[in-house]
XYZ file of C-alpha atoms in Angstrom:
87
model
C 13.456 -50.074 84.778
C 16.973 -49.569 86.098
C 16.055 -46.102 87.411
C 13.003 -47.614 89.081
C 15.191 -50.248 90.702
C 17.529 -47.591 92.047
C 14.639 -45.621 93.533
C 12.945 -48.709 94.999
C 16.246 -49.981 96.340
C 16.759 -46.627 98.080
C 13.281 -46.895 99.619
C 13.995 -50.391 100.951
C 17.351 -49.233 102.342
C 15.528 -46.399 104.130
C 13.078 -48.889 105.694
C 15.992 -51.000 106.874
C 17.906 -48.089 108.391
C 14.819 -46.702 110.129
C 13.568 -49.958 111.573
C 16.943 -51.336 112.599
C 17.383 -48.158 114.632
C 13.895 -48.553 116.090
C 14.585 -52.155 117.108
C 17.924 -51.244 118.654
C 16.240 -48.586 120.765
C 14.378 -51.288 122.661
C 11.212 -49.194 122.731
C 9.144 -51.591 120.623
C 7.278 -54.567 121.971
C 4.450 -56.901 121.090
C 2.616 -56.476 117.835
C 4.477 -53.326 116.764
C 7.831 -55.091 117.139
C 6.484 -58.050 115.143
C 5.424 -55.769 112.267
C 8.730 -53.887 112.303
C 10.628 -57.185 112.113
C 8.414 -58.266 109.212
C 9.100 -55.047 107.297
C 12.824 -55.523 107.910
C 12.702 -59.114 106.691
C 10.883 -58.293 103.451
C 12.958 -55.158 102.801
C 16.175 -57.163 103.171
C 14.804 -59.913 100.947
C 13.877 -57.359 98.287
C 17.441 -56.019 98.285
C 18.760 -59.555 97.888
C 16.487 -60.044 94.868
C 17.761 -56.804 93.331
C 21.308 -58.112 93.682
C 20.282 -61.466 92.215
C 18.598 -59.746 89.275
C 21.633 -57.579 88.595
C 23.877 -60.649 88.666
C 21.530 -62.610 86.416
C 21.603 -59.798 83.869
C 25.363 -59.480 84.173
C 25.842 -63.181 83.421
C 23.223 -63.271 80.637
C 20.835 -65.624 82.384
C 17.615 -66.515 80.559
C 14.944 -63.812 80.367
C 12.450 -66.041 82.213
C 14.846 -66.451 85.143
C 15.350 -62.687 85.387
C 11.593 -62.115 85.247
C 11.068 -64.615 88.079
C 13.677 -62.867 90.214
C 12.025 -59.530 89.460
C 8.659 -60.972 90.566
C 10.190 -62.073 93.860
C 11.521 -58.547 94.324
C 8.073 -57.117 93.631
C 6.410 -59.508 96.094
C 8.849 -58.605 98.858
C 8.567 -54.892 98.140
C 4.781 -55.162 98.216
C 4.833 -57.038 101.524
C 7.215 -54.541 103.118
C 5.173 -51.581 101.900
C 1.801 -52.973 102.991
C 3.041 -53.996 106.424
C 4.761 -50.635 106.822
C 1.475 -48.862 106.112
C -0.026 -50.639 109.144
C 2.551 -49.143 111.504
């Protein structure tokens, strides 16, 4: 799972880099800008959940807590990926 996290984390970081650049260009407006901002939001949230999961494991938090954090990561990753596919 750790290798999967690293790969997925890299994917989310790529979304963030790409879409932050796109937003800074000022070329986006309307619906496209809205979707790009949504992808950015969920990608950033997914990275935060990865960090939270790593910290929970580091400090030996209960398995259920770690699983809940991992679910939140999966939800955010799913949202970012689905919205990105609409762009």
